[in-house]
Protein backbone atom coordinates (compact mmCIF):
# COMPACT_ATOMS: atom_id res chain seq x y z
CA UNK A 1 0.00 0.00 0.00
CA UNK A 2 0.89 3.69 0.02
CA UNK A 3 4.14 4.90 1.52
CA UNK A 4 3.20 8.59 1.50
CA UNK A 5 3.42 10.15 4.93
CA UNK A 6 0.78 12.58 6.10
CA UNK A 7 0.80 15.42 8.58
CA UNK A 8 -2.74 14.98 9.92
CA UNK A 9 -3.36 11.26 9.33
CA UNK A 10 -1.85 7.94 10.36
CA UNK A 11 -2.23 5.21 7.76
CA UNK A 12 -1.62 1.50 8.34
CA UNK A 13 -2.63 -1.97 7.18
CA UNK A 14 -3.31 -3.79 10.46
CA UNK A 15 -5.14 -6.75 8.90
CA UNK A 16 -4.89 -8.42 5.50
CA UNK A 17 -6.76 -6.32 2.95
CA UNK A 18 -7.68 -3.58 5.44
CA UNK A 19 -6.55 0.04 5.29
CA UNK A 20 -6.82 1.92 8.59
CA UNK A 21 -6.90 5.71 8.42
CA UNK A 22 -6.64 7.53 11.75
CA UNK A 23 -7.41 11.24 11.91
CA UNK A 24 -4.54 12.77 13.85
CA UNK A 25 -4.90 16.43 14.71
CA UNK A 26 -5.10 15.97 18.48
CA UNK A 27 -4.63 19.62 19.50
CA UNK A 28 -7.85 20.60 17.75
CA UNK A 29 -9.81 17.39 18.54
CA UNK A 30 -9.45 16.46 14.87
CA UNK A 31 -11.30 19.59 13.71
CA UNK A 32 -11.61 19.20 9.96
CA UNK A 33 -9.71 21.86 8.07
CA UNK A 34 -8.85 21.91 4.39
CA UNK A 35 -5.28 20.49 4.64
CA UNK A 36 -6.63 17.46 6.53
CA UNK A 37 -9.47 16.88 4.07
CA UNK A 38 -7.01 17.08 1.15
CA UNK A 39 -4.84 14.41 2.81
CA UNK A 40 -7.89 12.28 3.58
CA UNK A 41 -9.08 12.43 -0.04
CA UNK A 42 -5.58 11.55 -1.22
CA UNK A 43 -5.22 8.48 0.98
CA UNK A 44 -8.77 7.26 0.28
CA UNK A 45 -8.14 7.46 -3.47
CA UNK A 46 -4.86 5.54 -3.08
CA UNK A 47 -6.51 2.83 -0.96
CA UNK A 48 -9.39 2.64 -3.44
CA UNK A 49 -6.98 1.83 -6.28
CA UNK A 50 -4.71 -0.44 -4.21
CA UNK A 51 -5.30 -4.03 -5.40
CA UNK A 52 -4.37 -5.44 -1.98
CA UNK A 53 -7.01 -3.44 -0.12
CA UNK A 54 -10.62 -4.63 0.19
CA UNK A 55 -12.07 -2.34 2.86
CA UNK A 56 -11.18 0.81 4.78
CA UNK A 57 -11.64 1.81 8.43
CA UNK A 58 -11.74 5.50 9.33
CA UNK A 59 -11.26 6.45 12.97
CA UNK A 60 -10.05 9.24 15.23
CA UNK A 61 -8.78 9.19 18.80
CA UNK A 62 -10.46 7.94 21.94
CA UNK A 63 -11.38 11.56 22.76
CA UNK A 64 -12.54 12.70 19.35
CA UNK A 65 -13.48 11.19 16.02
CA UNK A 66 -13.70 14.82 14.87
CA UNK A 67 -15.13 17.87 16.70
CA UNK A 68 -16.46 19.38 13.49
CA UNK A 69 -15.38 21.68 10.73
CA UNK A 70 -12.61 23.99 11.90
CA UNK A 71 -14.52 26.95 13.32
CA UNK A 72 -11.40 29.12 13.42
CA UNK A 73 -10.68 28.43 9.73
CA UNK A 74 -14.17 29.38 8.58
CA UNK A 75 -15.29 32.09 10.98
CA UNK A 76 -14.30 35.00 8.72
CA UNK A 77 -15.49 33.54 5.41
CA UNK A 78 -17.82 35.72 3.38
CA UNK A 79 -20.71 34.45 1.29
CA UNK A 80 -18.61 35.11 -1.81
CA UNK A 81 -15.70 33.05 -0.41
CA UNK A 82 -17.96 30.16 0.52
CA UNK A 83 -20.09 30.15 -2.62
CA UNK A 84 -17.22 31.04 -4.91
CA UNK A 85 -15.06 28.11 -3.78
CA UNK A 86 -18.04 25.81 -3.15
CA UNK A 87 -16.72 25.51 0.41
CA UNK A 88 -16.92 21.97 1.82
CA UNK A 89 -17.92 20.37 -1.52
CA UNK A 90 -14.49 18.70 -1.59
CA UNK A 91 -15.49 16.76 1.57
CA UNK A 92 -17.92 14.77 -0.59
CA UNK A 93 -15.01 13.10 -2.41
CA UNK A 94 -15.27 10.37 0.21
CA UNK A 95 -18.69 9.39 -1.16
CA UNK A 96 -17.08 8.58 -4.52
CA UNK A 97 -14.82 5.85 -3.05
CA UNK A 98 -15.91 2.44 -4.40
CA UNK A 99 -14.60 0.24 -1.58
CA UNK A 100 -16.51 -0.01 1.69
CA UNK A 101 -15.56 2.45 4.42
CA UNK A 102 -16.39 1.80 8.07
CA UNK A 103 -16.20 4.70 10.47
CA UNK A 104 -15.23 3.74 14.01
CA UNK A 105 -16.46 6.62 16.14
CA UNK A 106 -15.11 7.26 19.64
CA UNK A 107 -15.43 10.51 21.57
CA UNK A 108 -16.82 13.57 19.80
CA UNK A 109 -18.37 13.34 16.33
CA UNK A 110 -19.89 16.80 16.12
CA UNK A 111 -20.99 18.89 13.17
CA UNK A 112 -18.72 18.03 10.26
CA UNK A 113 -17.36 15.14 12.35
CA UNK A 114 -20.81 13.57 12.54
CA UNK A 115 -21.29 14.30 8.84
CA UNK A 116 -17.98 12.67 7.93
CA UNK A 117 -18.86 9.59 10.01
CA UNK A 118 -22.21 9.36 8.17
CA UNK A 119 -20.49 9.50 4.75
CA UNK A 120 -19.00 6.10 5.55
CA UNK A 121 -20.89 2.96 4.53
CA UNK A 122 -21.09 1.49 8.02
CA UNK A 123 -20.92 3.43 11.30
CA UNK A 124 -19.64 1.71 14.44
CA UNK A 125 -19.25 3.59 17.71
CA UNK A 126 -18.57 3.13 21.40
CA UNK A 127 -21.47 3.59 23.82
CA UNK A 128 -19.78 6.70 25.21
CA UNK A 129 -19.35 8.40 21.82
CA UNK A 130 -21.00 11.81 21.33
CA UNK A 131 -22.74 12.53 18.04
CA UNK A 132 -24.41 15.84 17.29
CA UNK A 133 -25.04 18.67 14.87
CA UNK A 134 -24.39 21.73 17.07
CA UNK A 135 -24.19 24.22 14.20
CA UNK A 136 -27.35 25.99 15.39
CA UNK A 137 -25.38 27.13 18.46
CA UNK A 138 -22.91 28.84 16.11
CA UNK A 139 -25.60 30.67 14.19
CA UNK A 140 -25.47 28.35 11.21
CA UNK A 141 -26.65 24.96 9.94
CA UNK A 142 -25.04 21.63 8.96
CA UNK A 143 -23.16 22.04 5.68
CA UNK A 144 -21.69 18.64 4.83
CA UNK A 145 -24.82 16.57 4.45
CA UNK A 146 -26.00 16.42 8.08
CA UNK A 147 -29.56 17.54 7.46
CA UNK A 148 -29.95 14.91 4.72
CA UNK A 149 -28.01 11.90 6.02
CA UNK A 150 -29.07 12.24 9.67
CA UNK A 151 -32.70 12.47 8.58
CA UNK A 152 -32.36 9.33 6.40
CA UNK A 153 -30.63 7.55 9.29
CA UNK A 154 -32.90 8.37 12.25
CA UNK A 155 -36.09 9.84 10.76
CA UNK A 156 -37.41 13.39 10.44
CA UNK A 157 -38.72 14.06 13.91
CA UNK A 158 -35.56 12.93 15.71
CA UNK A 159 -33.29 14.68 13.19
CA UNK A 160 -35.28 17.91 13.54
CA UNK A 161 -34.97 17.72 17.30
CA UNK A 162 -31.21 17.09 17.17
CA UNK A 163 -30.49 19.78 14.55
CA UNK A 164 -32.83 22.45 15.99
CA UNK A 165 -31.73 22.02 19.62
CA UNK A 166 -28.06 21.15 19.08
CA UNK A 167 -28.55 18.34 21.62
CA UNK A 168 -26.04 15.50 21.43
CA UNK A 169 -26.77 11.81 20.81
CA UNK A 170 -24.84 9.23 22.84
CA UNK A 171 -23.26 6.25 21.11
CA UNK A 172 -25.77 4.02 22.86
CA UNK A 173 -28.67 6.09 21.50
CA UNK A 174 -27.05 6.25 18.04
CA UNK A 175 -27.09 2.45 17.83
CA UNK A 176 -30.69 2.26 19.11
CA UNK A 177 -31.77 4.77 16.46
CA UNK A 178 -29.85 3.11 13.64
CA UNK A 179 -27.37 5.94 13.12
CA UNK A 180 -24.70 3.37 14.05
CA UNK A 181 -24.87 -0.32 13.19
CA UNK A 182 -23.36 -1.23 16.58
CA UNK A 183 -22.20 0.38 19.81
CA UNK A 184 -19.26 -1.25 21.60
CA UNK A 185 -18.38 -0.99 25.28
CA UNK A 186 -14.98 0.63 24.72
CA UNK A 187 -13.02 2.58 22.13
CA UNK A 188 -10.60 -0.31 21.59
CA UNK A 189 -13.46 -2.77 21.03
CA UNK A 190 -15.00 -0.34 18.56
CA UNK A 191 -11.83 -0.09 16.45
CA UNK A 192 -11.19 -3.85 16.73
CA UNK A 193 -14.79 -4.55 15.74
CA UNK A 194 -14.49 -2.29 12.70
CA UNK A 195 -11.21 -3.95 11.68
CA UNK A 196 -12.76 -7.42 12.03
CA UNK A 197 -15.74 -6.44 9.87
CA UNK A 198 -13.42 -4.83 7.31
CA UNK A 199 -11.27 -7.97 7.23
CA UNK A 200 -14.35 -10.09 6.60
CA UNK A 201 -15.51 -7.81 3.77
CA UNK A 202 -11.97 -7.85 2.31
CA UNK A 203 -12.10 -11.67 2.16
CA UNK A 204 -14.89 -11.61 -0.46
CA UNK A 205 -14.83 -10.95 -4.20
CA UNK A 206 -13.88 -7.30 -4.68
CA UNK A 207 -16.20 -7.14 -7.70
CA UNK A 208 -19.19 -8.37 -5.71
CA UNK A 209 -18.39 -6.11 -2.75
CA UNK A 210 -18.15 -3.06 -4.99
CA UNK A 211 -21.45 -3.94 -6.68
CA UNK A 212 -23.15 -4.51 -3.31
CA UNK A 213 -22.03 -1.11 -2.05
CA UNK A 214 -23.19 0.55 -5.27
CA UNK A 215 -26.68 -0.95 -5.18
CA UNK A 216 -27.25 -0.24 -1.49
CA UNK A 217 -26.18 3.37 -2.03
CA UNK A 218 -28.64 3.70 -4.92
CA UNK A 219 -31.45 3.12 -2.45
CA UNK A 220 -30.62 6.51 -0.93
CA UNK A 221 -31.26 8.30 -4.23
CA UNK A 222 -33.87 6.26 -6.12
CA UNK A 223 -37.47 5.29 -5.53
CA UNK A 224 -38.12 1.62 -4.74
CA UNK A 225 -39.16 0.69 -8.31
CA UNK A 226 -36.10 2.21 -10.01
CA UNK A 227 -33.87 0.97 -7.20
CA UNK A 228 -35.03 -2.63 -7.51
CA UNK A 229 -34.62 -2.46 -11.30
CA UNK A 230 -31.12 -1.07 -10.94
CA UNK A 231 -30.24 -3.82 -8.46
CA UNK A 232 -31.54 -6.53 -10.80
CA UNK A 233 -29.49 -5.20 -13.74
CA UNK A 234 -26.30 -5.14 -11.65
CA UNK A 235 -27.16 -8.64 -10.38
CA UNK A 236 -27.50 -9.77 -14.03
CA UNK A 237 -24.16 -8.18 -14.89
CA UNK A 238 -22.39 -10.20 -12.20
CA UNK A 239 -23.15 -13.38 -14.21
CA UNK A 240 -20.42 -11.97 -16.46
CA UNK A 241 -17.86 -12.06 -13.62
CA UNK A 242 -15.48 -14.94 -12.93
CA UNK A 243 -16.13 -14.63 -9.22
CA UNK A 244 -19.83 -15.48 -9.56
CA UNK A 245 -18.81 -18.75 -11.31
CA UNK A 246 -16.08 -19.38 -8.71
CA UNK A 247 -18.43 -18.69 -5.78
CA UNK A 248 -21.37 -20.77 -6.97
CA UNK A 249 -19.21 -23.68 -8.27
CA UNK A 250 -17.36 -23.78 -4.95
CA UNK A 251 -20.69 -23.98 -3.13
CA UNK A 252 -21.87 -26.84 -5.37
CA UNK A 253 -18.53 -28.68 -4.92
CA UNK A 254 -18.55 -28.03 -1.14
CA UNK A 255 -15.22 -26.16 -1.45
CA UNK A 256 -13.93 -22.81 -0.27
CA UNK A 257 -13.98 -20.21 -3.09
CA UNK A 258 -10.64 -18.77 -4.23
CA UNK A 259 -11.64 -15.37 -5.62
CA UNK A 260 -10.07 -14.06 -8.83
CA UNK A 261 -11.47 -10.55 -8.24
CA UNK A 262 -12.49 -10.59 -11.90
N1 LIG B 1 -12.90 23.96 15.28
C1 LIG B 1 -11.74 24.47 15.68
N2 LIG B 1 -11.14 24.15 16.83
C2 LIG B 1 -11.76 23.27 17.63
C3 LIG B 1 -12.98 22.69 17.28
C4 LIG B 1 -13.57 23.06 16.03
N3 LIG B 1 -14.71 22.52 15.58
N4 LIG B 1 -13.37 21.85 18.26
C5 LIG B 1 -12.42 21.91 19.19
N5 LIG B 1 -11.44 22.76 18.82
C6 LIG B 1 -10.23 23.10 19.55
C7 LIG B 1 -10.53 24.07 20.69
O1 LIG B 1 -10.63 25.38 20.20
C8 LIG B 1 -9.36 23.84 21.58
O2 LIG B 1 -8.25 24.54 21.05
P1 LIG B 1 -7.31 25.44 22.01
O3 LIG B 1 -6.68 24.43 22.94
O4 LIG B 1 -6.35 26.06 21.05
O5 LIG B 1 -8.22 26.38 22.72
C9 LIG B 1 -9.07 22.36 21.42
O6 LIG B 1 -9.69 21.97 20.20
C10 LIG B 1 -9.64 21.50 22.54
O7 LIG B 1 -11.03 21.80 22.65
P2 LIG B 1 -11.74 22.25 24.02
O8 LIG B 1 -10.77 22.93 24.91
O9 LIG B 1 -12.98 23.00 23.66
O10 LIG B 1 -12.10 20.81 24.64
P3 LIG B 1 -13.32 20.45 25.61
O11 LIG B 1 -13.07 19.04 26.02
O12 LIG B 1 -13.51 21.49 26.63
O13 LIG B 1 -14.64 20.51 24.66
C11 LIG B 1 -15.94 20.07 22.67
C12 LIG B 1 -14.79 19.62 23.59
C13 LIG B 1 -17.28 19.99 23.40
C14 LIG B 1 -15.94 19.13 21.47
C15 LIG B 1 -15.69 21.55 22.22
O14 LIG B 1 -14.36 21.64 21.73
C16 LIG B 1 -16.62 22.03 21.16
O15 LIG B 1 -17.75 22.36 21.42
N6 LIG B 1 -16.13 22.10 19.88
C17 LIG B 1 -16.89 22.63 18.78
C18 LIG B 1 -17.96 21.65 18.31
C19 LIG B 1 -18.76 22.25 17.17
O16 LIG B 1 -19.43 23.24 17.30
N7 LIG B 1 -18.67 21.60 15.98
C20 LIG B 1 -19.39 22.02 14.81
C21 LIG B 1 -18.52 22.90 13.98
S1 LIG B 1 -19.43 23.66 12.65
C22 LIG B 1 -19.46 22.52 11.41
O17 LIG B 1 -18.97 21.41 11.55
C23 LIG B 1 -20.10 22.96 10.11
C24 LIG B 1 -20.44 21.87 9.16
O18 LIG B 1 -21.54 21.36 9.14
C25 LIG B 1 -19.46 21.37 8.19
Coordinates of C-alpha atoms and ligand atoms in Angstrom, one line a residue:
X1 CA 0.0 0.0 0.0
X2 CA 0.9 3.7 0.0
X3 CA 4.1 4.9 1.5
X4 CA 3.2 8.6 1.5
X5 CA 3.4 10.2 4.9
X6 CA 0.8 12.6 6.1
X7 CA 0.8 15.4 8.6
X8 CA -2.7 15.0 9.9
X9 CA -3.4 11.3 9.3
X10 CA -1.9 7.9 10.4
X11 CA -2.2 5.2 7.8
X12 CA -1.6 1.5 8.3
X13 CA -2.6 -2.0 7.2
X14 CA -3.3 -3.8 10.5
X15 CA -5.1 -6.8 8.9
X16 CA -4.9 -8.4 5.5
X17 CA -6.8 -6.3 3.0
X18 CA -7.7 -3.6 5.4
X19 CA -6.6 0.0 5.3
X20 CA -6.8 1.9 8.6
X21 CA -6.9 5.7 8.4
X22 CA -6.6 7.5 11.8
X23 CA -7.4 11.2 11.9
X24 CA -4.5 12.8 13.8
X25 CA -4.9 16.4 14.7
X26 CA -5.1 16.0 18.5
X27 CA -4.6 19.6 19.5
X28 CA -7.9 20.6 17.8
X29 CA -9.8 17.4 18.5
X30 CA -9.4 16.5 14.9
X31 CA -11.3 19.6 13.7
X32 CA -11.6 19.2 10.0
X33 CA -9.7 21.9 8.1
X34 CA -8.8 21.9 4.4
X35 CA -5.3 20.5 4.6
X36 CA -6.6 17.5 6.5
X37 CA -9.5 16.9 4.1
X38 CA -7.0 17.1 1.1
X39 CA -4.8 14.4 2.8
X40 CA -7.9 12.3 3.6
X41 CA -9.1 12.4 0.0
X42 CA -5.6 11.6 -1.2
X43 CA -5.2 8.5 1.0
X44 CA -8.8 7.3 0.3
X45 CA -8.1 7.5 -3.5
X46 CA -4.9 5.5 -3.1
X47 CA -6.5 2.8 -1.0
X48 CA -9.4 2.6 -3.4
X49 CA -7.0 1.8 -6.3
X50 CA -4.7 -0.4 -4.2
X51 CA -5.3 -4.0 -5.4
X52 CA -4.4 -5.4 -2.0
X53 CA -7.0 -3.4 -0.1
X54 CA -10.6 -4.6 0.2
X55 CA -12.1 -2.3 2.9
X56 CA -11.2 0.8 4.8
X57 CA -11.6 1.8 8.4
X58 CA -11.7 5.5 9.3
X59 CA -11.3 6.4 13.0
X60 CA -10.0 9.2 15.2
X61 CA -8.8 9.2 18.8
X62 CA -10.5 7.9 21.9
X63 CA -11.4 11.6 22.8
X64 CA -12.5 12.7 19.3
X65 CA -13.5 11.2 16.0
X66 CA -13.7 14.8 14.9
X67 CA -15.1 17.9 16.7
X68 CA -16.5 19.4 13.5
X69 CA -15.4 21.7 10.7
X70 CA -12.6 24.0 11.9
X71 CA -14.5 26.9 13.3
X72 CA -11.4 29.1 13.4
X73 CA -10.7 28.4 9.7
X74 CA -14.2 29.4 8.6
X75 CA -15.3 32.1 11.0
X76 CA -14.3 35.0 8.7
X77 CA -15.5 33.5 5.4
X78 CA -17.8 35.7 3.4
X79 CA -20.7 34.4 1.3
X80 CA -18.6 35.1 -1.8
X81 CA -15.7 33.1 -0.4
X82 CA -18.0 30.2 0.5
X83 CA -20.1 30.1 -2.6
X84 CA -17.2 31.0 -4.9
X85 CA -15.1 28.1 -3.8
X86 CA -18.0 25.8 -3.2
X87 CA -16.7 25.5 0.4
X88 CA -16.9 22.0 1.8
X89 CA -17.9 20.4 -1.5
X90 CA -14.5 18.7 -1.6
X91 CA -15.5 16.8 1.6
X92 CA -17.9 14.8 -0.6
X93 CA -15.0 13.1 -2.4
X94 CA -15.3 10.4 0.2
X95 CA -18.7 9.4 -1.2
X96 CA -17.1 8.6 -4.5
X97 CA -14.8 5.9 -3.1
X98 CA -15.9 2.4 -4.4
X99 CA -14.6 0.2 -1.6
X100 CA -16.5 0.0 1.7
X101 CA -15.6 2.4 4.4
X102 CA -16.4 1.8 8.1
X103 CA -16.2 4.7 10.5
X104 CA -15.2 3.7 14.0
X105 CA -16.5 6.6 16.1
X106 CA -15.1 7.3 19.6
X107 CA -15.4 10.5 21.6
X108 CA -16.8 13.6 19.8
X109 CA -18.4 13.3 16.3
X110 CA -19.9 16.8 16.1
X111 CA -21.0 18.9 13.2
X112 CA -18.7 18.0 10.3
X113 CA -17.4 15.1 12.3
X114 CA -20.8 13.6 12.5
X115 CA -21.3 14.3 8.8
X116 CA -18.0 12.7 7.9
X117 CA -18.9 9.6 10.0
X118 CA -22.2 9.4 8.2
X119 CA -20.5 9.5 4.8
X120 CA -19.0 6.1 5.6
X121 CA -20.9 3.0 4.5
X122 CA -21.1 1.5 8.0
X123 CA -20.9 3.4 11.3
X124 CA -19.6 1.7 14.4
X125 CA -19.2 3.6 17.7
X126 CA -18.6 3.1 21.4
X127 CA -21.5 3.6 23.8
X128 CA -19.8 6.7 25.2
X129 CA -19.3 8.4 21.8
X130 CA -21.0 11.8 21.3
X131 CA -22.7 12.5 18.0
X132 CA -24.4 15.8 17.3
X133 CA -25.0 18.7 14.9
X134 CA -24.4 21.7 17.1
X135 CA -24.2 24.2 14.2
X136 CA -27.4 26.0 15.4
X137 CA -25.4 27.1 18.5
X138 CA -22.9 28.8 16.1
X139 CA -25.6 30.7 14.2
X140 CA -25.5 28.3 11.2
X141 CA -26.7 25.0 9.9
X142 CA -25.0 21.6 9.0
X143 CA -23.2 22.0 5.7
X144 CA -21.7 18.6 4.8
X145 CA -24.8 16.6 4.4
X146 CA -26.0 16.4 8.1
X147 CA -29.6 17.5 7.5
X148 CA -30.0 14.9 4.7
X149 CA -28.0 11.9 6.0
X150 CA -29.1 12.2 9.7
X151 CA -32.7 12.5 8.6
X152 CA -32.4 9.3 6.4
X153 CA -30.6 7.6 9.3
X154 CA -32.9 8.4 12.2
X155 CA -36.1 9.8 10.8
X156 CA -37.4 13.4 10.4
X157 CA -38.7 14.1 13.9
X158 CA -35.6 12.9 15.7
X159 CA -33.3 14.7 13.2
X160 CA -35.3 17.9 13.5
X161 CA -35.0 17.7 17.3
X162 CA -31.2 17.1 17.2
X163 CA -30.5 19.8 14.5
X164 CA -32.8 22.5 16.0
X165 CA -31.7 22.0 19.6
X166 CA -28.1 21.2 19.1
X167 CA -28.6 18.3 21.6
X168 CA -26.0 15.5 21.4
X169 CA -26.8 11.8 20.8
X170 CA -24.8 9.2 22.8
X171 CA -23.3 6.3 21.1
X172 CA -25.8 4.0 22.9
X173 CA -28.7 6.1 21.5
X174 CA -27.0 6.2 18.0
X175 CA -27.1 2.4 17.8
X176 CA -30.7 2.3 19.1
X177 CA -31.8 4.8 16.5
X178 CA -29.8 3.1 13.6
X179 CA -27.4 5.9 13.1
X180 CA -24.7 3.4 14.1
X181 CA -24.9 -0.3 13.2
X182 CA -23.4 -1.2 16.6
X183 CA -22.2 0.4 19.8
X184 CA -19.3 -1.3 21.6
X185 CA -18.4 -1.0 25.3
X186 CA -15.0 0.6 24.7
X187 CA -13.0 2.6 22.1
X188 CA -10.6 -0.3 21.6
X189 CA -13.5 -2.8 21.0
X190 CA -15.0 -0.3 18.6
X191 CA -11.8 -0.1 16.4
X192 CA -11.2 -3.9 16.7
X193 CA -14.8 -4.6 15.7
X194 CA -14.5 -2.3 12.7
X195 CA -11.2 -3.9 11.7
X196 CA -12.8 -7.4 12.0
X197 CA -15.7 -6.4 9.9
X198 CA -13.4 -4.8 7.3
X199 CA -11.3 -8.0 7.2
X200 CA -14.3 -10.1 6.6
X201 CA -15.5 -7.8 3.8
X202 CA -12.0 -7.8 2.3
X203 CA -12.1 -11.7 2.2
X204 CA -14.9 -11.6 -0.5
X205 CA -14.8 -10.9 -4.2
X206 CA -13.9 -7.3 -4.7
X207 CA -16.2 -7.1 -7.7
X208 CA -19.2 -8.4 -5.7
X209 CA -18.4 -6.1 -2.8
X210 CA -18.1 -3.1 -5.0
X211 CA -21.4 -3.9 -6.7
X212 CA -23.1 -4.5 -3.3
X213 CA -22.0 -1.1 -2.0
X214 CA -23.2 0.5 -5.3
X215 CA -26.7 -0.9 -5.2
X216 CA -27.3 -0.2 -1.5
X217 CA -26.2 3.4 -2.0
X218 CA -28.6 3.7 -4.9
X219 CA -31.4 3.1 -2.4
X220 CA -30.6 6.5 -0.9
X221 CA -31.3 8.3 -4.2
X222 CA -33.9 6.3 -6.1
X223 CA -37.5 5.3 -5.5
X224 CA -38.1 1.6 -4.7
X225 CA -39.2 0.7 -8.3
X226 CA -36.1 2.2 -10.0
X227 CA -33.9 1.0 -7.2
X228 CA -35.0 -2.6 -7.5
X229 CA -34.6 -2.5 -11.3
X230 CA -31.1 -1.1 -10.9
X231 CA -30.2 -3.8 -8.5
X232 CA -31.5 -6.5 -10.8
X233 CA -29.5 -5.2 -13.7
X234 CA -26.3 -5.1 -11.6
X235 CA -27.2 -8.6 -10.4
X236 CA -27.5 -9.8 -14.0
X237 CA -24.2 -8.2 -14.9
X238 CA -22.4 -10.2 -12.2
X239 CA -23.1 -13.4 -14.2
X240 CA -20.4 -12.0 -16.5
X241 CA -17.9 -12.1 -13.6
X242 CA -15.5 -14.9 -12.9
X243 CA -16.1 -14.6 -9.2
X244 CA -19.8 -15.5 -9.6
X245 CA -18.8 -18.7 -11.3
X246 CA -16.1 -19.4 -8.7
X247 CA -18.4 -18.7 -5.8
X248 CA -21.4 -20.8 -7.0
X249 CA -19.2 -23.7 -8.3
X250 CA -17.4 -23.8 -5.0
X251 CA -20.7 -24.0 -3.1
X252 CA -21.9 -26.8 -5.4
X253 CA -18.5 -28.7 -4.9
X254 CA -18.6 -28.0 -1.1
X255 CA -15.2 -26.2 -1.5
X256 CA -13.9 -22.8 -0.3
X257 CA -14.0 -20.2 -3.1
X258 CA -10.6 -18.8 -4.2
X259 CA -11.6 -15.4 -5.6
X260 CA -10.1 -14.1 -8.8
X261 CA -11.5 -10.6 -8.2
X262 CA -12.5 -10.6 -11.9
Ligands
LIG1 N1 -12.9 24.0 15.3 C1 -11.7 24.5 15.7 N2 -11.1 24.1 16.8 C2 -11.8 23.3 17.6 C3 -13.0 22.7 17.3 C4 -13.6 23.1 16.0 N3 -14.7 22.5 15.6 N4 -13.4 21.9 18.3 C5 -12.4 21.9 19.2 N5 -11.4 22.8 18.8 C6 -10.2 23.1 19.5 C7 -10.5 24.1 20.7 O1 -10.6 25.4 20.2 C8 -9.4 23.8 21.6 O2 -8.3 24.5 21.0 P1 -7.3 25.4 22.0 O3 -6.7 24.4 22.9 O4 -6.4 26.1 21.1 O5 -8.2 26.4 22.7 C9 -9.1 22.4 21.4 O6 -9.7 22.0 20.2 C10 -9.6 21.5 22.5 O7 -11.0 21.8 22.6 P2 -11.7 22.3 24.0 O8 -10.8 22.9 24.9 O9 -13.0 23.0 23.7 O10 -12.1 20.8 24.6 P3 -13.3 20.5 25.6 O11 -13.1 19.0 26.0 O12 -13.5 21.5 26.6 O13 -14.6 20.5 24.7 C11 -15.9 20.1 22.7 C12 -14.8 19.6 23.6 C13 -17.3 20.0 23.4 C14 -15.9 19.1 21.5 C15 -15.7 21.5 22.2 O14 -14.4 21.6 21.7 C16 -16.6 22.0 21.2 O15 -17.8 22.4 21.4 N6 -16.1 22.1 19.9 C17 -16.9 22.6 18.8 C18 -18.0 21.7 18.3 C19 -18.8 22.3 17.2 O16 -19.4 23.2 17.3 N7 -18.7 21.6 16.0 C20 -19.4 22.0 14.8 C21 -18.5 22.9 14.0 S1 -19.4 23.7 12.6 C22 -19.5 22.5 11.4 O17 -19.0 21.4 11.6 C23 -20.1 23.0 10.1 C24 -20.4 21.9 9.2 O18 -21.5 21.4 9.1 C25 -19.5 21.4 8.2

